Short mmCIF file of C-alpha atoms in Angstrom, two decimals:
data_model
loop_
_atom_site.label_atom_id
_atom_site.label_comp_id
_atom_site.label_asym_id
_atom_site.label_seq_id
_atom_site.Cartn_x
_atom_site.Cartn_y
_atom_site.Cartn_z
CA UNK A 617 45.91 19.30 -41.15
CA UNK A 618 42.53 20.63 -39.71
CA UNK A 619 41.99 19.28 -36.04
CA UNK A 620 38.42 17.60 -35.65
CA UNK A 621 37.61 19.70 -32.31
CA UNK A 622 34.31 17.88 -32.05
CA UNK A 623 35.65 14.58 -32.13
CA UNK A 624 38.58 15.31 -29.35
CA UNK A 625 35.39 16.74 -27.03
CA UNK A 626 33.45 13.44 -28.00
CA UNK A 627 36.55 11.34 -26.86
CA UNK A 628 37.06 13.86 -23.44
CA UNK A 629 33.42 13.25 -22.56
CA UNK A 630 33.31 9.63 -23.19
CA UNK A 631 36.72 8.53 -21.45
CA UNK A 632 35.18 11.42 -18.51
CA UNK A 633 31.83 9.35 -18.63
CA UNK A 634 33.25 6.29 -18.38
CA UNK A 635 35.88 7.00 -15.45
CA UNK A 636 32.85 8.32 -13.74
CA UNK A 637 31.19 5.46 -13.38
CA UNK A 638 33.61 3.21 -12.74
CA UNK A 639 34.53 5.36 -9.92
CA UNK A 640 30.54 4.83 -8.90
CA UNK A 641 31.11 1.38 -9.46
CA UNK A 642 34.24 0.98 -7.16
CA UNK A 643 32.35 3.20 -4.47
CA UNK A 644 29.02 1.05 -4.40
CA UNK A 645 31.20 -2.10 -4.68
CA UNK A 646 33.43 -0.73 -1.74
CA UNK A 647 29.96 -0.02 0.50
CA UNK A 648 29.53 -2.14 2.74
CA UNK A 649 26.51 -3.05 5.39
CA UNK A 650 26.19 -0.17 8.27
CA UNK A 651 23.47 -2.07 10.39
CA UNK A 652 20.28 -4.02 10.50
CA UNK A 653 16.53 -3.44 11.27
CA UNK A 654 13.57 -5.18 11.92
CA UNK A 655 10.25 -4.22 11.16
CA UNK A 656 6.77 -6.18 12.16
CA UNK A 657 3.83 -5.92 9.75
CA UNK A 658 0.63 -6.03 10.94
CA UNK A 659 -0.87 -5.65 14.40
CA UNK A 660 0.73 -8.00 16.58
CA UNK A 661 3.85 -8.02 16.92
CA UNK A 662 4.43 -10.96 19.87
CA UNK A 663 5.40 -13.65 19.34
CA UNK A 664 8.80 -13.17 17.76
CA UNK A 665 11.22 -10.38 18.47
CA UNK A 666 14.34 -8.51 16.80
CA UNK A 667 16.77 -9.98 18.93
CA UNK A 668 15.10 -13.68 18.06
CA UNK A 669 15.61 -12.26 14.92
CA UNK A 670 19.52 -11.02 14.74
CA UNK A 671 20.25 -14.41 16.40
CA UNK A 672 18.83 -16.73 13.78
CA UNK A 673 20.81 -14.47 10.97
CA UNK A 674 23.82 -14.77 12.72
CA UNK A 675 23.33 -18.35 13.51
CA UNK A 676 22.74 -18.98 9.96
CA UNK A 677 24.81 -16.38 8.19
CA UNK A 678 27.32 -15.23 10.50
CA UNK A 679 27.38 -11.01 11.53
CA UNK A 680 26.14 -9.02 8.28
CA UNK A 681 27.60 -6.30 10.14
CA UNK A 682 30.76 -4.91 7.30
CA UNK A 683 29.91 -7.72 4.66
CA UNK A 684 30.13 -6.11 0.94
CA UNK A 685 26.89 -5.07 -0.01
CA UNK A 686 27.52 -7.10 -3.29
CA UNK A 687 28.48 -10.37 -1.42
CA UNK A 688 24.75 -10.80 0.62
CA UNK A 689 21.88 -12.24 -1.23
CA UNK A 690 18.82 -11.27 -0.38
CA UNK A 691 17.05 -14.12 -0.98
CA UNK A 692 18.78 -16.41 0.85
CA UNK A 693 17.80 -14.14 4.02
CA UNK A 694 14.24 -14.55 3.33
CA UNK A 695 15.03 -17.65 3.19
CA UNK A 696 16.69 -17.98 6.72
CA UNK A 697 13.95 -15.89 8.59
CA UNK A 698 11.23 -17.83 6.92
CA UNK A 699 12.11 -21.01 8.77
CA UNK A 700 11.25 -19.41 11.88
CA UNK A 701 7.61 -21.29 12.67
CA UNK A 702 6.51 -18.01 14.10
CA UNK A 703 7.12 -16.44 10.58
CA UNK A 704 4.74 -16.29 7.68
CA UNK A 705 6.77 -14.18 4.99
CA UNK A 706 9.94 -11.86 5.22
CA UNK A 707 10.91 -9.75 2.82
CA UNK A 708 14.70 -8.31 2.93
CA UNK A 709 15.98 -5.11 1.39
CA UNK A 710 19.05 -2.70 1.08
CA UNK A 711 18.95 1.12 1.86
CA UNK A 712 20.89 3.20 0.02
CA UNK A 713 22.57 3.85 3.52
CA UNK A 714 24.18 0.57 3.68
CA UNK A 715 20.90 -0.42 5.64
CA UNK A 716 19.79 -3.64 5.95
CA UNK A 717 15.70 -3.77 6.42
CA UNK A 718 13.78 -7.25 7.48
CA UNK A 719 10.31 -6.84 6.86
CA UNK A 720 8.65 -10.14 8.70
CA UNK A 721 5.03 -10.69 8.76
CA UNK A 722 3.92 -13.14 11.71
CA UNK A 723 1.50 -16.06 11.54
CA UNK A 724 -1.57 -15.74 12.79
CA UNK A 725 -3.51 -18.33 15.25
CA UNK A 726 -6.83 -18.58 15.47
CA UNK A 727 -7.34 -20.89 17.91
CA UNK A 728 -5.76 -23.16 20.96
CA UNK A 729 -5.89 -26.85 20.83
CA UNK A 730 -5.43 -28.12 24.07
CA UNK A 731 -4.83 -31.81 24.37
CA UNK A 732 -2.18 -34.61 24.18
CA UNK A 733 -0.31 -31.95 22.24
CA UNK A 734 -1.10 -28.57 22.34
CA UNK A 735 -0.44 -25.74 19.46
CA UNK A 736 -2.00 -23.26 17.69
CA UNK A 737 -4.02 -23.41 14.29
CA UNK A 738 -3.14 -20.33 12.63
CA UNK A 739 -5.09 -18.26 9.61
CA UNK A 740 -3.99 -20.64 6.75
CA UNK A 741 -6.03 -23.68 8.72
CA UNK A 742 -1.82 -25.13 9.67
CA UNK A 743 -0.50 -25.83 12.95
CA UNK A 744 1.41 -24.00 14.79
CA UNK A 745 3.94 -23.94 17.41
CA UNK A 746 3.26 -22.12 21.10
CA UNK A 747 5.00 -19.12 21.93
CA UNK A 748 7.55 -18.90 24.73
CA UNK A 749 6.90 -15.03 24.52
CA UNK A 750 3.01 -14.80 24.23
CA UNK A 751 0.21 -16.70 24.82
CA UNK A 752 -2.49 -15.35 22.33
CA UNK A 753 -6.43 -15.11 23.40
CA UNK A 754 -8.22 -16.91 21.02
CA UNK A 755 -10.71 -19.92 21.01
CA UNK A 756 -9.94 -23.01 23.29
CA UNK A 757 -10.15 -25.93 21.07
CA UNK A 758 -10.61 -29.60 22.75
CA UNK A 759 -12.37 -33.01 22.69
CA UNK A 760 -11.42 -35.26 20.29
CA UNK A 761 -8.26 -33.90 17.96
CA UNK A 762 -7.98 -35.02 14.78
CA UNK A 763 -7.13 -33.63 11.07
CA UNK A 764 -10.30 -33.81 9.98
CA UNK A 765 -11.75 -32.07 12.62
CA UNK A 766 -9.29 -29.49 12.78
CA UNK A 767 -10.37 -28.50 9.29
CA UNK A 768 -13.84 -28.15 10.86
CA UNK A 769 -13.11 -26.10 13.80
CA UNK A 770 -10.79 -23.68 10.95
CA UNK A 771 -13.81 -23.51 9.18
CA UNK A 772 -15.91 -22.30 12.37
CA UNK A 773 -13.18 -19.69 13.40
CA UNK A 774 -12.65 -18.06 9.59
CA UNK A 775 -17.03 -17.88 10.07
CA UNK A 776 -16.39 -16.72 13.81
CA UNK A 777 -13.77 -13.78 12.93
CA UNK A 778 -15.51 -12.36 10.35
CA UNK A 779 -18.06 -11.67 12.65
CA UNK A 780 -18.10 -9.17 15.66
CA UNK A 781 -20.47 -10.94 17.38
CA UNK A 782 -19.70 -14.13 16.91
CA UNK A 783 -15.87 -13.48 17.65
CA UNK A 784 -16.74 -11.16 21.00
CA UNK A 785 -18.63 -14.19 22.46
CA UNK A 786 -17.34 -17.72 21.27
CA UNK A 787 -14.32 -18.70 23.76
CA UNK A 788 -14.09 -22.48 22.84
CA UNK A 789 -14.86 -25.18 20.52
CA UNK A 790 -15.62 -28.88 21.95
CA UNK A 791 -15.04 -31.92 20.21
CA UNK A 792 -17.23 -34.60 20.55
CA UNK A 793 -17.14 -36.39 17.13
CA UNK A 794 -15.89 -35.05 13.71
CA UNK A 795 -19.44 -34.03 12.69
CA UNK A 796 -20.40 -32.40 16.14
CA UNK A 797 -18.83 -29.81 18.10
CA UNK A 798 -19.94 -27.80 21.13
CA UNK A 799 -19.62 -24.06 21.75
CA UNK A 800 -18.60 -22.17 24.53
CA UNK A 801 -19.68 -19.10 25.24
CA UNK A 802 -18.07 -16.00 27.29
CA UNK A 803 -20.90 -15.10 29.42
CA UNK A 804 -23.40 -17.36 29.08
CA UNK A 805 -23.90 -20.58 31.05
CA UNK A 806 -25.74 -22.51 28.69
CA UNK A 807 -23.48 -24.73 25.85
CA UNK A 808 -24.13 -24.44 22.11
CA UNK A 809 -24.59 -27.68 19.87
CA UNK A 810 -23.62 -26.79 16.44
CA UNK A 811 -23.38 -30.33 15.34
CA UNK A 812 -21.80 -30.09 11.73
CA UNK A 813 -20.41 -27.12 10.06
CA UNK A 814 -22.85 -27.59 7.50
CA UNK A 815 -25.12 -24.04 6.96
CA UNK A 816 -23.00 -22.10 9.43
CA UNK A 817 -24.52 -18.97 8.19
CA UNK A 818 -27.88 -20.24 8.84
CA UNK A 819 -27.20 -21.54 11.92
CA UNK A 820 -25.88 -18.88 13.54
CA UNK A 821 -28.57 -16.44 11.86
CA UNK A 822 -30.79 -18.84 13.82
CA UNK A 823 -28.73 -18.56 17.11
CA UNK A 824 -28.82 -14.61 17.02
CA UNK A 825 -32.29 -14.16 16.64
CA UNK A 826 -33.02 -16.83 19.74
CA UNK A 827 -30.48 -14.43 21.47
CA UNK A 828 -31.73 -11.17 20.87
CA UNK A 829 -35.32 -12.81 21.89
CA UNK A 830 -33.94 -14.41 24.76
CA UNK A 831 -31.75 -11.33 25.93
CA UNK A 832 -35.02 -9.32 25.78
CA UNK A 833 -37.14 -11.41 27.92
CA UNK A 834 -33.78 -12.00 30.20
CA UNK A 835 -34.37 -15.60 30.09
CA UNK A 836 -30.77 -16.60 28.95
CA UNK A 837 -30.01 -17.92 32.55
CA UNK A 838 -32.64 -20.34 32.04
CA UNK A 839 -31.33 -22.65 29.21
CA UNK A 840 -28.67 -25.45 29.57
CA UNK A 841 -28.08 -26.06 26.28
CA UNK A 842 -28.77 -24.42 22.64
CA UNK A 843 -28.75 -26.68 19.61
CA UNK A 844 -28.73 -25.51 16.33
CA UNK A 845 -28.63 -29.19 14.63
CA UNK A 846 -31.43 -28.98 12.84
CA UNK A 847 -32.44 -26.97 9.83
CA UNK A 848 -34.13 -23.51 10.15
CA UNK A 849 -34.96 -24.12 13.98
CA UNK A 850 -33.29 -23.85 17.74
CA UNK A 851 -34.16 -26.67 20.07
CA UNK A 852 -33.38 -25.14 23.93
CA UNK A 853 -33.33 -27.53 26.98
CA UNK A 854 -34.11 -25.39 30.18
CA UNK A 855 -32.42 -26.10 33.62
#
């Protein structure tokens, strides 16, 4: 009988192959998590830390520290860091190191309200909690607080920080009714009725020409107030 050499190098290989990566398999299963890392996206990194961090994972999921790679779902981390108010998204992942990376992006205020309660109204026009580690600089908010203001005043601040000017010199919003709101300015003395939020872009095309006039002829110090209620014009009321 003529012995099939091919086939008994097929078999080798294949019973070789297959112990191979069930040895792979054991190891990977066998791997377990080394140590954990933080990392802040974006530019300010403040108001939540990495050891706020580690503590609501291990308040939530115990010490990751030695679990089995295989028995930690990612997901369900996310999920845990997420309900942090200070955090907009997280995004968990495993190194090939035994690893494990947080990536947390923070919320973003853009202004302060300051009244009966105060918070924050962050980029996505919610509220949001203070911070017992930071108090961000951004536009004072105050007057009369309500939800359909608020919307207002997030519409003013998305205008207001897409603009350099606007952003460098606008310190505070004022609430007087739902349809008018008062601006306060950095350096100036003089306060800023913007009324509604209606033509924003025209009315503050409006307000930088009367400042670039007014800076010119150094006659800023001589107006109380600025409106820009009207269309197309700038009504002053000197001291």
């Amino acid at each position: 009988m003529r012995i099939n050499w091919n086939y008994i190098k097929f078999c080798f290989l294949l019973v070789l192959l297959s112990g191979v990566y069930a040895f792979s398999g054991f190891r990977n299963e066998a791997k377990r998590i080394k140590n954990s890392k933080v990392e802040f996206v974006g530019e300010d990194n403040l108001f939540i830390t990495q050891q706020m961090v580690n503590k609501l994972l291990i308040q939530n999921l115990g010490s990751l520290k030695n679990v089995p790679k295989d028995a930690l779902v990612l997901n369900t981390v996310e999920k845990v860091l997420e309900t942090n108010e200070m955090v907009k998204s997280a995004q968990v992942y495993l190194t090939v190191n035994g690893e494990l990376t947080s990536k947390i992006v923070q919320r973003k205020p853009l202004g302060r309200i300051e009244g009966y309660s105060k918070f924050y109204l962050d980029d996505e026009g919610k509220r949001m909690p203070l911070s017992k580690n930071y108090s961000a600089r951004v536009p004072m908010i105050t007057g009369k607080i309500t939800d359909e203001s608020l919307k207002n005043c997030y519409e003013i601040l998305q205008f207001m920080n897409a603009d350099e000017f606007l952003k460098k010199n606008i310190i505070g919003i004022h609430i007087t009714k739902k349809d008018n709101l008062l601006l306060k300015l950095r350096l100036e003395d003089y306060v800023v009725n913007l009324g509604s939020v209606d033509n924003l872009e025209g009315k503050f095309n409006n307000y930088k020409a009367f400042y670039r006039k007014a800076l010119k002829d150094k006659a800023l110090k001589n107006y109380k107030t600025v409106s820009l209620e009207y269309n197309n014009q700038v009504v002053c009321t000197k001291i």
